[in-house]
Coordinates of N, CA and C in Angstrom, one line a residue:
X1 N -18.1 -3.6 -3.9 CA -17.3 -4.4 -3.0 C -16.8 -3.6 -1.8
X2 N -16.6 -2.3 -2.1 CA -16.1 -1.4 -1.0 C -17.1 -1.3 0.2
X3 N -18.4 -1.6 -0.1 CA -19.4 -1.5 0.9 C -19.2 -2.5 2.0
X4 N -18.4 -3.6 1.7 CA -18.2 -4.7 2.6 C -17.0 -4.5 3.5
X5 N -16.2 -3.4 3.1 CA -15.0 -3.1 3.9 C -15.3 -2.4 5.2
X6 N -15.0 -2.9 6.3 CA -15.3 -2.2 7.6 C -14.7 -0.8 7.6
X7 N -15.4 0.1 8.3 CA -14.9 1.4 8.4 C -13.4 1.5 8.9
X8 N -13.2 0.7 9.9 CA -11.8 0.7 10.5 C -10.8 0.4 9.4
X9 N -11.0 -0.6 8.6 CA -10.0 -0.9 7.5 C -10.0 0.1 6.5
X10 N -11.1 0.7 6.2 CA -11.2 1.8 5.2 C -10.3 3.0 5.6
X11 N -10.5 3.3 6.9 CA -9.7 4.5 7.4 C -8.2 4.1 7.4
X12 N -7.9 2.9 7.8 CA -6.5 2.4 7.8 C -5.9 2.5 6.4
X13 N -6.6 2.1 5.4 CA -6.1 2.1 4.1 C -5.8 3.6 3.6
X14 N -6.7 4.5 4.0 CA -6.5 5.9 3.7 C -5.2 6.4 4.3
X15 N -5.0 6.1 5.5 CA -3.8 6.6 6.2 C -2.5 5.9 5.7
X16 N -2.7 4.6 5.4 CA -1.5 3.9 4.9 C -1.0 4.5 3.6
X17 N -1.8 5.2 2.8 CA -1.4 5.8 1.6 C -0.4 6.9 1.8
X18 N -0.3 7.4 3.1 CA 0.6 8.5 3.4 C 2.0 8.0 3.7
X19 N 2.1 6.7 4.0 CA 3.4 6.1 4.4 C 4.4 6.4 3.3
X20 N 5.6 6.9 3.7 CA 6.6 7.1 2.8 C 6.5 8.5 2.1
X21 N 5.5 9.3 2.3 CA 5.3 10.6 1.7 C 5.2 11.7 2.7
X22 N 5.4 11.4 4.0 CA 5.4 12.5 5.0 C 6.7 12.4 5.7
X23 N 7.8 12.8 5.1 CA 9.1 12.7 5.8 C 9.2 13.6 7.0
X24 N 10.0 13.2 7.9 CA 10.3 14.0 9.1 C 11.8 13.9 9.3
X25 N 12.3 15.0 9.9 CA 13.8 15.0 10.0 C 14.3 13.8 10.8
X26 N 15.3 13.1 10.3 CA 15.8 11.9 10.9 C 16.7 12.3 12.1
X27 N 16.6 11.6 13.2 CA 17.4 11.8 14.3 C 18.0 10.4 14.6
X28 N 19.3 10.3 14.5 CA 20.0 9.1 14.6 C 20.3 8.8 16.1
X29 N 19.6 7.9 16.7 CA 19.8 7.6 18.1 C 19.8 6.1 18.4
X30 N 20.2 5.8 19.6 CA 20.0 4.5 20.2 C 19.4 4.7 21.6
X31 N 18.9 3.6 22.1 CA 18.4 3.7 23.5 C 17.1 4.4 23.7
X32 N 16.3 4.6 22.6 CA 15.0 5.2 22.8 C 14.0 4.1 23.0
X33 N 13.2 4.1 24.0 CA 12.1 3.1 24.2 C 10.9 3.6 23.4
X34 N 10.5 2.8 22.5 CA 9.3 3.2 21.7 C 8.1 3.4 22.6
X35 N 7.5 4.6 22.6 CA 6.3 4.8 23.4 C 5.1 3.8 23.1
X36 N 5.1 3.3 21.8 CA 4.1 2.3 21.5 C 4.1 1.1 22.4
X37 N 5.3 0.7 22.8 CA 5.4 -0.5 23.6 C 4.9 -0.3 25.0
X38 N 4.5 0.9 25.4 CA 3.8 1.1 26.7 C 2.3 0.8 26.5
X39 N 1.8 0.7 25.3 CA 0.4 0.5 25.0 C 0.1 -0.9 24.5
X40 N 0.9 -1.4 23.7 CA 0.7 -2.7 23.1 C 1.9 -3.6 23.3
X41 N 1.8 -4.9 23.1 CA 2.9 -5.8 23.4 C 4.0 -5.8 22.4
X42 N 5.2 -5.8 22.8 CA 6.4 -5.8 22.0 C 7.3 -6.9 22.5
X43 N 8.1 -7.5 21.7 CA 9.0 -8.6 22.1 C 10.1 -8.0 23.1
X44 N 10.3 -8.7 24.1 CA 11.3 -8.3 25.1 C 12.7 -8.7 24.6
X45 N 13.7 -7.9 25.1 CA 15.1 -8.2 24.8 C 16.0 -7.8 25.9
X46 N 17.2 -8.3 25.9 CA 18.3 -7.9 26.8 C 19.3 -7.0 26.0
X47 N 19.7 -5.9 26.6 CA 20.6 -5.0 25.9 C 22.0 -5.5 26.3
X48 N 22.8 -5.8 25.3 CA 24.1 -6.4 25.4 C 25.2 -5.4 25.4
X49 N 25.1 -4.4 24.5 CA 26.1 -3.4 24.2 C 25.5 -2.2 23.6
X50 N 26.0 -1.0 24.1 CA 25.6 0.2 23.4 C 26.9 0.8 22.8
X51 N 27.0 1.0 21.5 CA 28.1 1.5 20.9 C 27.9 2.9 20.3
X52 N 28.8 3.3 19.4 CA 28.6 4.6 18.8 C 27.7 4.5 17.5
X53 N 26.4 4.8 17.7 CA 25.4 4.7 16.7 C 24.8 3.4 16.5
X54 N 25.0 2.5 17.5 CA 24.4 1.2 17.4 C 24.2 0.6 18.8
X55 N 23.4 -0.4 18.9 CA 23.3 -1.2 20.1 C 23.1 -2.7 19.7
X56 N 23.6 -3.6 20.5 CA 23.4 -5.0 20.3 C 22.4 -5.5 21.3
X57 N 21.4 -6.2 20.8 CA 20.3 -6.8 21.6 C 20.3 -8.3 21.5
X58 N 19.8 -8.9 22.5 CA 19.5 -10.4 22.5 C 18.0 -10.5 22.7
X59 N 17.3 -11.1 21.7 CA 15.9 -11.4 21.8 C 15.8 -12.9 22.1
X60 N 14.9 -13.2 23.1 CA 14.6 -14.5 23.4 C 13.7 -15.1 22.3
X61 N 13.4 -16.4 22.4 CA 12.6 -17.0 21.4 C 11.3 -16.3 21.2
X62 N 11.0 -16.0 19.9 CA 9.8 -15.3 19.5 C 9.1 -16.0 18.4
X63 N 7.8 -15.7 18.2 CA 7.0 -16.3 17.1 C 6.4 -15.1 16.3
X64 N 6.6 -15.2 15.0 CA 6.1 -14.2 14.0 C 5.2 -14.8 13.0
X65 N 4.3 -14.1 12.5 CA 3.5 -14.5 11.3 C 4.1 -13.7 10.1
X66 N 4.4 -14.4 9.1 CA 5.2 -13.8 8.0 C 4.6 -14.1 6.6
X67 N 4.6 -13.1 5.8 CA 4.1 -13.2 4.4 C 5.0 -14.0 3.6
X68 N 4.5 -14.5 2.5 CA 5.4 -15.1 1.4 C 6.2 -13.9 0.9
X69 N 7.4 -14.2 0.2 CA 8.2 -13.1 -0.4 C 7.4 -12.2 -1.3
X70 N 7.5 -10.9 -1.2 CA 6.9 -10.0 -2.1 C 7.9 -9.3 -2.9
X71 N 7.8 -9.4 -4.3 CA 8.7 -8.8 -5.2 C 8.3 -7.4 -5.5
X72 N 9.2 -6.4 -5.3 CA 8.9 -5.0 -5.5 C 10.3 -4.3 -5.5
X73 N 10.3 -3.1 -6.2 CA 11.4 -2.3 -6.2 C 11.4 -1.3 -5.0
X74 N 10.2 -1.2 -4.4 CA 10.0 -0.3 -3.3 C 9.7 -1.0 -2.0
X75 N 10.5 -0.8 -1.0 CA 10.3 -1.3 0.4 C 9.0 -0.8 0.9
X76 N 8.7 0.5 0.7 CA 7.4 1.1 1.2 C 6.2 0.4 0.6
X77 N 6.2 0.2 -0.7 CA 5.1 -0.5 -1.3 C 5.0 -1.9 -0.9
X78 N 6.1 -2.6 -0.8 CA 6.0 -4.0 -0.3 C 5.5 -4.1 1.1
X79 N 5.9 -3.2 1.9 CA 5.5 -3.2 3.3 C 4.0 -3.0 3.4
X80 N 3.5 -2.0 2.6 CA 2.0 -1.7 2.5 C 1.3 -3.0 2.1
X81 N 1.8 -3.7 1.1 CA 1.1 -4.9 0.6 C 1.1 -6.0 1.7
X82 N 2.2 -6.2 2.3 CA 2.3 -7.2 3.3 C 1.5 -6.9 4.5
X83 N 1.6 -5.6 4.9 CA 0.8 -5.3 6.2 C -0.7 -5.5 6.0
X84 N -1.2 -5.2 4.8 CA -2.6 -5.4 4.7 C -3.0 -6.9 4.8
X85 N -2.1 -7.8 4.3 CA -2.3 -9.2 4.5 C -2.3 -9.6 6.0
X86 N -1.4 -9.0 6.7 CA -1.3 -9.3 8.2 C -2.5 -8.6 8.9
X87 N -2.9 -7.5 8.5 CA -4.1 -6.8 9.1 C -5.3 -7.7 9.0
X88 N -5.5 -8.3 7.8 CA -6.6 -9.2 7.6 C -6.5 -10.4 8.6
X89 N -5.3 -10.9 8.7 CA -5.0 -12.0 9.6 C -5.5 -11.7 11.0
X90 N -5.1 -10.6 11.6 CA -5.4 -10.3 13.0 C -6.9 -9.9 13.1
X91 N -7.5 -9.5 12.0 CA -9.0 -9.2 12.1 C -9.8 -10.5 12.0
X92 N -9.2 -11.7 11.9 CA -9.9 -12.9 11.9 C -9.8 -13.7 10.6
X93 N -9.1 -13.3 9.6 CA -8.9 -14.0 8.4 C -7.8 -15.1 8.6
X94 N -8.1 -16.1 9.4 CA -7.2 -17.2 9.7 C -8.1 -18.4 9.9
X95 N -7.5 -19.5 10.1 CA -8.2 -20.8 10.2 C -9.1 -20.9 11.4
X96 N -8.7 -20.2 12.5 CA -9.5 -20.2 13.7 C -10.5 -19.1 13.7
X97 N -10.5 -18.2 12.7 CA -11.4 -17.0 12.7 C -11.2 -16.2 14.0
X98 N -10.0 -16.2 14.4 CA -9.7 -15.6 15.7 C -9.1 -14.2 15.5
X99 N -9.7 -13.2 16.3 CA -9.1 -11.9 16.3 C -7.9 -11.8 17.2
X100 N -6.9 -11.1 16.8 CA -5.6 -11.1 17.5 C -5.3 -9.6 17.8
X101 N -4.8 -9.4 19.0 CA -4.4 -8.0 19.4 C -3.2 -7.5 18.5
X102 N -3.2 -6.2 18.2 CA -2.1 -5.6 17.5 C -0.8 -5.6 18.4
X103 N 0.3 -5.8 17.8 CA 1.6 -5.7 18.5 C 2.5 -4.8 17.7
X104 N 3.7 -4.7 18.2 CA 4.8 -3.9 17.5 C 6.1 -4.6 17.8
X105 N 7.1 -4.5 16.9 CA 7.0 -3.8 15.6 C 6.5 -4.7 14.5
X106 N 6.1 -4.1 13.4 CA 5.9 -4.8 12.2 C 7.3 -4.7 11.5
X107 N 7.8 -5.8 11.0 CA 9.2 -5.8 10.4 C 9.1 -6.2 9.0
X108 N 10.0 -5.5 8.2 CA 10.2 -5.8 6.8 C 11.6 -6.4 6.6
X109 N 11.7 -7.6 6.1 CA 12.9 -8.3 5.9 C 13.4 -8.0 4.4
X110 N 14.5 -7.5 4.3 CA 15.1 -7.1 2.9 C 16.0 -8.2 2.5
X111 N 15.7 -8.9 1.4 CA 16.5 -10.0 0.9 C 17.4 -9.4 -0.3
X112 N 18.5 -10.0 -0.6 CA 19.4 -9.5 -1.6 C 18.7 -9.4 -3.0
X113 N 19.1 -8.3 -3.7 CA 18.6 -8.2 -5.1 C 19.9 -8.3 -6.0
X114 N 19.6 -8.3 -7.3 CA 20.6 -8.4 -8.3 C 21.3 -7.1 -8.6
X115 N 20.7 -6.0 -8.2 CA 21.3 -4.7 -8.5 C 20.4 -3.6 -8.0
X116 N 20.9 -2.3 -8.0 CA 20.2 -1.2 -7.4 C 18.9 -0.9 -8.1
X117 N 18.7 -1.3 -9.4 CA 17.5 -1.0 -10.1 C 16.6 -2.2 -10.4
X118 N 16.9 -3.3 -9.7 CA 16.2 -4.5 -9.8 C 15.2 -4.7 -8.6
X119 N 14.2 -5.5 -8.9 CA 13.3 -5.8 -7.8 C 14.0 -6.5 -6.7
X120 N 13.6 -6.2 -5.4 CA 14.1 -7.0 -4.3 C 13.0 -7.9 -3.8
X121 N 13.3 -8.7 -2.9 CA 12.3 -9.6 -2.3 C 12.2 -9.2 -0.8
X122 N 10.9 -9.1 -0.4 CA 10.7 -8.6 1.0 C 9.7 -9.6 1.7
X123 N 9.9 -9.8 3.0 CA 9.0 -10.5 3.8 C 8.6 -9.6 4.9
X124 N 7.3 -9.6 5.2 CA 6.7 -8.7 6.2 C 6.2 -9.6 7.3
X125 N 6.5 -9.2 8.6 CA 6.2 -10.1 9.7 C 5.5 -9.3 10.8
X126 N 4.6 -10.0 11.5 CA 3.9 -9.5 12.7 C 4.2 -10.3 13.9
X127 N 4.6 -9.7 15.0 CA 5.0 -10.4 16.2 C 3.7 -10.9 16.9
X128 N 3.6 -12.2 17.1 CA 2.5 -12.8 17.6 C 2.4 -12.6 19.2
X129 N 1.3 -12.2 19.7 CA 1.3 -12.0 21.2 C 1.5 -13.3 21.9
X130 N 2.0 -13.2 23.1 CA 2.3 -14.4 23.9 C 1.1 -15.3 24.1
X131 N 0.0 -14.7 24.3 CA -1.2 -15.5 24.5 C -1.6 -16.4 23.3
X132 N -1.1 -16.1 22.1 CA -1.4 -16.8 20.9 C -0.3 -17.8 20.5
X133 N 0.8 -17.7 21.2 CA 2.0 -18.4 20.7 C 2.0 -19.9 20.9
X134 N 1.2 -20.4 21.9 CA 1.1 -21.8 22.1 C 0.4 -22.5 20.9
X135 N -0.5 -21.8 20.3 CA -1.3 -22.4 19.2 C -1.6 -21.3 18.1
X136 N -0.6 -20.9 17.4 CA -0.7 -19.8 16.4 C -1.8 -20.2 15.3
X137 N -2.7 -19.3 15.1 CA -3.7 -19.6 14.0 C -3.0 -19.6 12.6
X138 N -3.1 -20.7 11.9 CA -2.6 -20.8 10.5 C -3.5 -20.0 9.6
X139 N -2.9 -19.6 8.4 CA -3.7 -18.8 7.4 C -3.0 -19.1 6.1
X140 N -3.9 -19.1 5.1 CA -3.4 -19.3 3.7 C -2.5 -18.2 3.3
X141 N -1.3 -18.5 2.7 CA -0.4 -17.5 2.2 C 0.5 -16.9 3.3
X142 N 0.3 -17.2 4.6 CA 1.1 -16.7 5.6 C 1.9 -17.9 6.3
X143 N 3.0 -17.6 7.0 CA 3.8 -18.6 7.5 C 4.1 -18.3 9.0
X144 N 4.1 -19.3 9.9 CA 4.4 -19.1 11.3 C 5.9 -19.4 11.4
X145 N 6.7 -18.4 11.9 CA 8.1 -18.5 12.1 C 8.5 -18.4 13.5
X146 N 9.2 -19.4 14.0 CA 9.7 -19.3 15.4 C 11.2 -19.0 15.3
X147 N 11.5 -17.8 15.9 CA 12.9 -17.4 16.0 C 13.5 -18.0 17.3
X148 N 14.6 -18.6 17.1 CA 15.4 -19.0 18.3 C 16.0 -17.7 19.0
X149 N 16.7 -17.9 20.0 CA 17.4 -16.7 20.6 C 18.2 -16.0 19.6
X150 N 18.0 -14.7 19.4 CA 18.6 -14.0 18.3 C 19.3 -12.8 18.7
X151 N 20.5 -12.5 18.2 CA 21.2 -11.3 18.5 C 21.1 -10.4 17.3
X152 N 20.8 -9.1 17.6 CA 20.6 -8.1 16.5 C 21.5 -6.8 16.8
X153 N 22.0 -6.3 15.7 CA 22.6 -4.9 15.8 C 21.5 -4.0 15.4
X154 N 21.3 -2.9 16.1 CA 20.1 -2.0 15.9 C 20.6 -0.6 15.8
X155 N 19.9 0.2 14.9 CA 20.0 1.6 14.8 C 18.6 2.2 14.7
X156 N 18.4 3.3 15.5 CA 17.0 3.9 15.5 C 17.0 5.1 14.7
X157 N 15.8 5.4 14.1 CA 15.7 6.7 13.4 C 14.2 7.1 13.5
X158 N 13.9 8.4 13.3 CA 12.6 8.9 13.4 C 11.9 9.1 12.1
X159 N 10.6 9.6 12.2 CA 9.9 10.0 11.0 C 9.2 8.8 10.3
X160 N 8.7 9.0 9.1 CA 8.1 8.0 8.3 C 9.2 7.3 7.5
X161 N 9.1 6.0 7.4 CA 10.0 5.2 6.6 C 9.8 5.5 5.1
X162 N 10.9 5.8 4.4 CA 10.9 6.0 3.0 C 12.0 5.0 2.4
X163 N 11.9 4.8 1.1 CA 12.9 4.0 0.4 C 14.3 4.6 0.5
X164 N 14.3 6.0 0.5 CA 15.6 6.6 0.6 C 16.2 6.6 2.0
X165 N 15.4 6.9 3.1 CA 16.0 7.0 4.4 C 16.4 5.6 4.9
X166 N 15.7 4.6 4.5 CA 16.0 3.2 4.9 C 17.4 2.9 4.4
X167 N 17.7 3.2 3.2 CA 19.1 2.9 2.7 C 20.1 3.7 3.4
X168 N 19.8 4.9 3.7 CA 20.8 5.8 4.4 C 21.1 5.2 5.8
X169 N 20.0 4.9 6.5 CA 20.2 4.4 7.9 C 20.9 3.1 7.9
X170 N 20.5 2.2 7.0 CA 21.2 0.9 6.9 C 22.7 1.0 6.6
X171 N 23.1 1.9 5.7 CA 24.5 2.2 5.4 C 25.2 2.8 6.7
X172 N 24.5 3.6 7.4 CA 25.1 4.2 8.6 C 25.3 3.2 9.7
X173 N 24.3 2.3 9.8 CA 24.5 1.2 10.8 C 25.7 0.3 10.4
X174 N 25.8 0.0 9.2 CA 26.9 -0.8 8.7 C 28.3 -0.1 8.9
X175 N 28.3 1.2 8.7 CA 29.5 2.0 8.9 C 29.9 2.0 10.4
X176 N 28.9 2.2 11.2 CA 29.2 2.3 12.7 C 29.7 1.0 13.2
X177 N 29.4 -0.1 12.6 CA 29.8 -1.5 13.0 C 31.2 -1.9 12.4
X178 N 31.6 -1.1 11.4 CA 32.9 -1.5 10.8 C 34.0 -1.5 11.8
X179 N 34.9 -2.5 11.7 CA 36.1 -2.6 12.6 C 35.7 -2.8 14.1
X180 N 34.5 -3.2 14.3 CA 34.1 -3.7 15.7 C 34.1 -5.2 15.7
X181 N 34.1 -5.7 16.9 CA 34.1 -7.2 17.1 C 32.8 -7.8 16.5
X182 N 31.8 -7.0 16.3 CA 30.5 -7.5 15.8 C 30.5 -7.6 14.3
X183 N 31.3 -6.9 13.6 CA 31.3 -6.9 12.1 C 31.4 -8.3 11.5
X184 N 32.4 -9.2 11.9 CA 32.5 -10.5 11.3 C 31.3 -11.3 11.5
X185 N 30.6 -11.2 12.7 CA 29.4 -12.0 12.9 C 28.2 -11.6 12.1
X186 N 28.2 -10.3 11.7 CA 27.1 -9.8 10.9 C 27.4 -10.3 9.4
X187 N 28.6 -10.2 9.0 CA 28.9 -10.7 7.6 C 28.6 -12.2 7.5
X188 N 28.9 -12.9 8.6 CA 28.6 -14.3 8.6 C 27.2 -14.6 8.5
X189 N 26.3 -13.8 9.1 CA 24.9 -14.0 9.0 C 24.3 -13.8 7.6
X190 N 25.1 -13.1 6.7 CA 24.7 -12.7 5.4 C 25.4 -13.6 4.4
X191 N 25.6 -14.9 4.8 CA 26.5 -15.7 4.0 C 25.8 -16.3 2.7
X192 N 24.5 -16.2 2.6 CA 23.9 -16.8 1.3 C 22.7 -15.9 0.9
X193 N 22.2 -16.2 -0.3 CA 21.2 -15.3 -0.8 C 19.8 -15.5 -0.2
X194 N 19.6 -16.4 0.7 CA 18.3 -16.6 1.4 C 18.3 -15.8 2.7
X195 N 19.4 -15.2 3.1 CA 19.5 -14.5 4.4 C 19.3 -13.0 4.1
X196 N 18.6 -12.4 5.0 CA 18.3 -11.0 4.8 C 19.5 -10.1 5.0
X197 N 19.5 -9.0 4.2 CA 20.6 -8.0 4.3 C 20.4 -7.2 5.6
X198 N 19.1 -6.8 5.8 CA 18.7 -6.2 7.0 C 17.2 -6.2 7.2
X199 N 16.7 -5.8 8.3 CA 15.3 -5.7 8.6 C 15.0 -4.3 9.0
X200 N 13.7 -3.9 8.7 CA 13.2 -2.6 9.1 C 12.1 -2.8 10.0
X201 N 12.2 -2.3 11.2 CA 11.2 -2.4 12.3 C 10.4 -1.1 12.4
X202 N 9.1 -1.1 12.3 CA 8.3 0.0 12.5 C 7.3 -0.2 13.6
X203 N 7.4 0.8 14.6 CA 6.6 0.6 15.8 C 5.3 1.4 15.8
X204 N 5.1 2.4 15.0 CA 4.0 3.2 15.0 C 2.9 2.9 14.0
X205 N 1.7 3.2 14.4 CA 0.6 3.1 13.4 C 0.6 4.3 12.5
X206 N -0.1 4.2 11.3 CA -0.2 5.3 10.4 C -0.9 6.5 11.0
X207 N -1.6 6.3 12.1 CA -2.4 7.4 12.8 C -1.4 8.4 13.5
X208 N -0.2 8.0 13.7 CA 0.7 8.8 14.5 C 1.7 9.5 13.5
X209 N 1.7 10.8 13.6 CA 2.5 11.6 12.7 C 3.7 12.3 13.4
X210 N 3.9 12.1 14.7 CA 5.1 12.6 15.3 C 5.5 11.6 16.4
X211 N 6.7 11.7 16.9 CA 7.2 10.8 17.9 C 7.4 9.4 17.3
X212 N 7.7 9.2 16.1 CA 7.8 7.9 15.5 C 9.2 7.3 15.7
X213 N 9.2 6.0 16.0 CA 10.5 5.3 16.2 C 10.5 4.1 15.2
X214 N 11.6 4.1 14.5 CA 11.9 3.0 13.5 C 13.3 2.5 13.8
X215 N 13.5 1.3 13.4 CA 14.8 0.7 13.6 C 15.3 -0.1 12.4
X216 N 16.6 -0.1 12.2 CA 17.3 -1.0 11.3 C 17.8 -2.1 12.1
X217 N 17.5 -3.4 11.7 CA 18.1 -4.5 12.4 C 19.0 -5.3 11.5
X218 N 20.2 -5.7 12.0 CA 21.0 -6.6 11.3 C 21.3 -7.8 12.2
X219 N 21.2 -9.0 11.6 CA 21.4 -10.2 12.4 C 22.9 -10.4 12.7
X220 N 23.1 -10.8 13.9 CA 24.5 -11.0 14.4 C 24.6 -12.5 14.7
X221 N 25.4 -13.2 13.9 CA 25.5 -14.7 14.0 C 26.6 -15.0 15.1
X222 N 26.1 -15.3 16.3 CA 27.1 -15.6 17.4 C 26.9 -17.1 17.7
X223 N 26.4 -17.9 16.8 CA 26.1 -19.3 17.1 C 27.4 -20.1 17.6
X224 N 28.5 -19.9 16.8 CA 29.7 -20.6 17.2 C 30.3 -20.1 18.5
X225 N 30.2 -18.8 18.7 CA 30.8 -18.2 19.9 C 30.0 -18.7 21.1
X226 N 28.7 -19.0 21.0 CA 27.9 -19.3 22.1 C 27.7 -20.8 22.3
X227 N 28.2 -21.6 21.3 CA 28.1 -23.1 21.5 C 29.0 -23.6 22.6
X228 N 28.5 -24.6 23.3 CA 29.4 -25.2 24.4 C 30.6 -25.9 23.8
X229 N 31.7 -25.8 24.5 CA 32.9 -26.4 24.1 C 32.9 -27.9 24.3

């Protein structure tokens, strides 16, 4: 069966096996423009606020292709599983047999678990290029999600994503937002078990071993504040 796997995918699988096992010193920053976005399409956003260890962004309406929930104790393993599904999708494994350009970031949505040693639920998403957004190709097992205008609290960090550093960076973002005007809106966005605790955005391919940019995203629910009186 391996003989039918294209070389490109075979090489990608080999490099994916390194994700989470090549740690690089983390640098906690905001305001870094991912170099990847100079080469491939990324969703645009407006920068609303830069704080101490965080920034607030507003993303306009975007469309994502998302996996069904993946149960795993490891974010790294769940991301690997979901990314391979999405890679097949952009290589033409969709209803239209249409190849789609790679974009960034690939995001992993972390849903609440029952405890620290229990499996969590993860959804992995691929940002659909603008040229495909008018008629997104459907695919079995994947879901087209349209995000309305969305506010996010963001923290950046470098290196390869690991299960350990994701938890550290998410806790650091939460701490940096404590006692700010944004904290109540973030807690409001996490009001039920179907809402993500946070999202992990990865901008680099497995081929890149330095200059990596990752982000922790937390939803900021400003719906009431932005509703007309």
